[in-house]
Short mmCIF file of C-alpha atoms and ligand atoms in Angstrom, two decimals:
data_model
loop_
_atom_site.label_atom_id
_atom_site.label_comp_id
_atom_site.label_asym_id
_atom_site.label_seq_id
_atom_site.Cartn_x
_atom_site.Cartn_y
_atom_site.Cartn_z
CA MET B 1 -0.01 -0.12 0.05
CA ASP B 2 0.86 3.77 -0.62
CA VAL B 3 2.62 4.86 2.75
CA ALA B 4 1.65 8.36 1.90
CA ALA B 5 -1.84 7.36 1.69
CA TYR B 6 -1.73 6.85 5.71
CA ALA B 7 -0.57 10.66 6.05
CA THR B 8 -3.80 11.32 7.96
CA LEU B 9 -4.13 8.34 9.91
CA LEU B 10 -4.82 9.64 13.02
CA PRO B 11 -7.99 9.10 14.96
CA GLU B 12 -11.12 10.60 13.34
CA ILE B 13 -12.32 13.62 15.95
CA THR B 14 -15.68 12.51 17.22
CA PRO B 15 -17.89 14.09 19.88
CA GLY B 16 -16.83 10.88 22.07
CA ASN B 17 -12.92 11.89 22.17
CA GLN B 18 -13.22 15.86 21.22
CA PRO B 19 -12.27 16.55 24.99
CA PHE B 20 -9.16 14.55 24.39
CA TRP B 21 -8.05 16.37 21.73
CA ASP B 22 -9.27 19.78 23.02
CA GLY B 23 -6.84 18.67 26.04
CA CYS B 24 -4.00 18.15 23.80
CA ALA B 25 -4.62 21.47 21.91
CA ALA B 26 -4.63 23.03 25.50
CA GLY B 27 -1.40 21.42 26.68
CA GLU B 28 -2.82 18.98 28.91
CA LEU B 29 -3.66 15.10 29.10
CA ARG B 30 -7.36 14.83 29.88
CA LEU B 31 -8.90 11.14 30.29
CA GLN B 32 -12.59 10.25 30.90
CA GLN B 33 -13.12 9.61 34.68
CA CYS B 34 -16.38 7.30 35.98
CA THR B 35 -18.06 9.24 38.26
CA SER B 36 -19.32 6.01 40.00
CA CYS B 37 -16.00 4.02 40.64
CA GLY B 38 -13.36 6.90 40.07
CA ARG B 39 -11.28 4.74 37.45
CA HIS B 40 -9.38 6.57 34.44
CA ARG B 41 -10.12 5.23 31.40
CA PHE B 42 -8.34 5.52 27.79
CA PRO B 43 -9.44 5.30 25.18
CA ASP B 44 -12.95 6.95 25.65
CA ALA B 45 -15.82 4.54 25.99
CA PRO B 46 -19.55 4.76 26.68
CA VAL B 47 -19.39 2.59 29.61
CA CYS B 48 -16.85 2.17 32.33
CA PRO B 49 -15.23 -1.21 32.08
CA GLN B 50 -14.74 -1.63 35.74
CA CYS B 51 -18.50 -1.12 36.75
CA LEU B 52 -20.29 -0.42 33.59
CA SER B 53 -21.78 2.95 34.40
CA SER B 54 -22.30 5.11 31.62
CA SER B 55 -21.73 8.17 33.74
CA ALA B 56 -18.47 9.82 33.40
CA SER B 57 -16.51 13.40 33.21
CA TRP B 58 -13.32 14.56 31.32
CA GLU B 59 -10.87 15.41 33.76
CA ALA B 60 -7.06 16.84 33.16
CA VAL B 61 -4.53 14.06 34.54
CA SER B 62 -0.86 14.40 35.67
CA GLY B 63 0.76 13.48 32.45
CA THR B 64 3.13 11.38 34.25
CA GLY B 65 3.75 7.54 34.11
CA THR B 66 6.36 5.11 33.38
CA ILE B 67 7.49 3.00 30.20
CA TRP B 68 5.38 -0.35 30.10
CA SER B 69 7.22 -1.34 27.07
CA TRP B 70 8.21 -0.05 23.67
CA CYS B 71 9.37 -0.95 20.26
CA THR B 72 11.79 1.13 17.99
CA MET B 73 10.10 1.75 14.56
CA HIS B 74 12.93 1.61 11.85
CA GLN B 75 10.44 1.92 8.89
CA LYS B 76 8.01 4.82 8.60
CA TYR B 77 4.94 3.05 8.13
CA PHE B 78 2.74 6.03 9.12
CA ALA B 79 3.63 9.57 8.20
CA ALA B 80 1.23 11.08 10.66
CA PHE B 81 3.28 9.46 13.52
CA ALA B 82 6.55 10.74 12.76
CA ASP B 83 8.82 12.86 11.02
CA GLU B 84 12.11 10.48 11.31
CA VAL B 85 13.11 7.29 11.55
CA PRO B 86 14.10 5.34 13.86
CA TYR B 87 11.51 6.30 16.47
CA GLN B 88 10.33 4.54 19.68
CA LEU B 89 6.79 3.54 19.97
CA VAL B 90 6.29 3.47 23.51
CA TYR B 91 3.33 1.89 26.14
CA VAL B 92 2.95 4.25 28.85
CA GLN B 93 1.10 3.28 32.14
CA LEU B 94 0.12 6.51 33.33
CA THR B 95 0.31 7.25 37.04
CA GLU B 96 -3.80 6.97 37.07
CA GLY B 97 -3.68 3.67 35.80
CA PRO B 98 -4.65 3.73 31.77
CA LEU B 99 -1.85 2.48 29.38
CA VAL B 100 -1.33 5.01 26.50
CA ILE B 101 0.42 4.06 23.30
CA SER B 102 2.58 7.20 22.11
CA VAL B 103 6.11 7.98 21.07
CA LEU B 104 9.06 9.25 22.74
CA ALA B 105 9.93 12.77 21.66
CA ASP B 106 12.71 13.28 19.52
CA GLY B 107 16.04 12.98 21.19
CA GLN B 108 15.08 11.20 23.97
CA GLY B 109 17.62 8.17 23.22
CA GLU B 110 16.45 4.63 24.02
CA PRO B 111 14.11 3.95 26.56
CA ARG B 112 14.30 1.68 29.61
CA LEU B 113 11.50 -0.51 31.29
CA ASP B 114 9.70 1.72 34.18
CA GLN B 115 11.52 4.80 33.03
CA PRO B 116 9.52 7.84 34.74
CA VAL B 117 8.09 10.01 31.76
CA ARG B 118 5.80 12.99 31.23
CA ALA B 119 3.67 13.96 28.64
CA VAL B 120 4.54 16.75 26.29
CA PHE B 121 2.47 18.27 23.37
CA ARG B 122 4.00 18.30 19.75
CA PRO B 123 2.32 19.02 16.43
CA SER B 124 2.30 15.85 14.49
CA ALA B 125 3.41 15.53 10.66
CA ALA B 126 -0.24 16.01 9.89
CA GLY B 127 -0.41 18.97 12.08
CA ARG B 128 -2.71 17.97 14.99
CA ILE B 129 -1.12 18.46 18.49
CA VAL B 130 -0.38 14.91 19.83
CA PRO B 131 0.82 13.51 23.34
CA GLN B 132 4.61 12.49 23.14
CA PHE B 133 6.62 11.64 26.24
CA VAL B 134 9.92 12.72 27.84
CA GLY B 135 11.92 11.17 30.33
CA THR B 136 11.77 13.05 33.79
CA GLY B 137 13.85 12.72 36.99
CA GLU B 138 15.52 9.78 38.14
CA GLY B 139 16.95 7.82 34.92
CA THR B 140 16.61 10.61 32.62
CA ARG B 141 19.22 10.54 29.82
ZN1 ZN Y 1 -16.79 2.77 36.96
#
């Protein structure tokens, strides 16, 4: 398939995820939080996976977490996700609990297991502001 065809592969903005993208544009990570049990969830969903409540609010969260796993991408499959190769696709376990998939920001080097990170907000190749992660505190390279 044509790699260029994926240039705008970012998720469609819907009424359900609009608060997440508005948060990114404002420089903060926002997640749905169940108003019944308090659990944060990502991605957005109509019901809580913990207690099945359909009642939720959007809250700004810390943007901090630790690297749960990663993969170094040497091929530029999706132009919307990176300007340069190689780049590190990371699974970050947020302090609030959910796992998010993102990338390490440029110049962060090789990730390591349980590395503390925080979200930063950068324009993607497609122009939309997306969360990326940088190392923080102990273990920052
Ligand atoms: Zn719940």
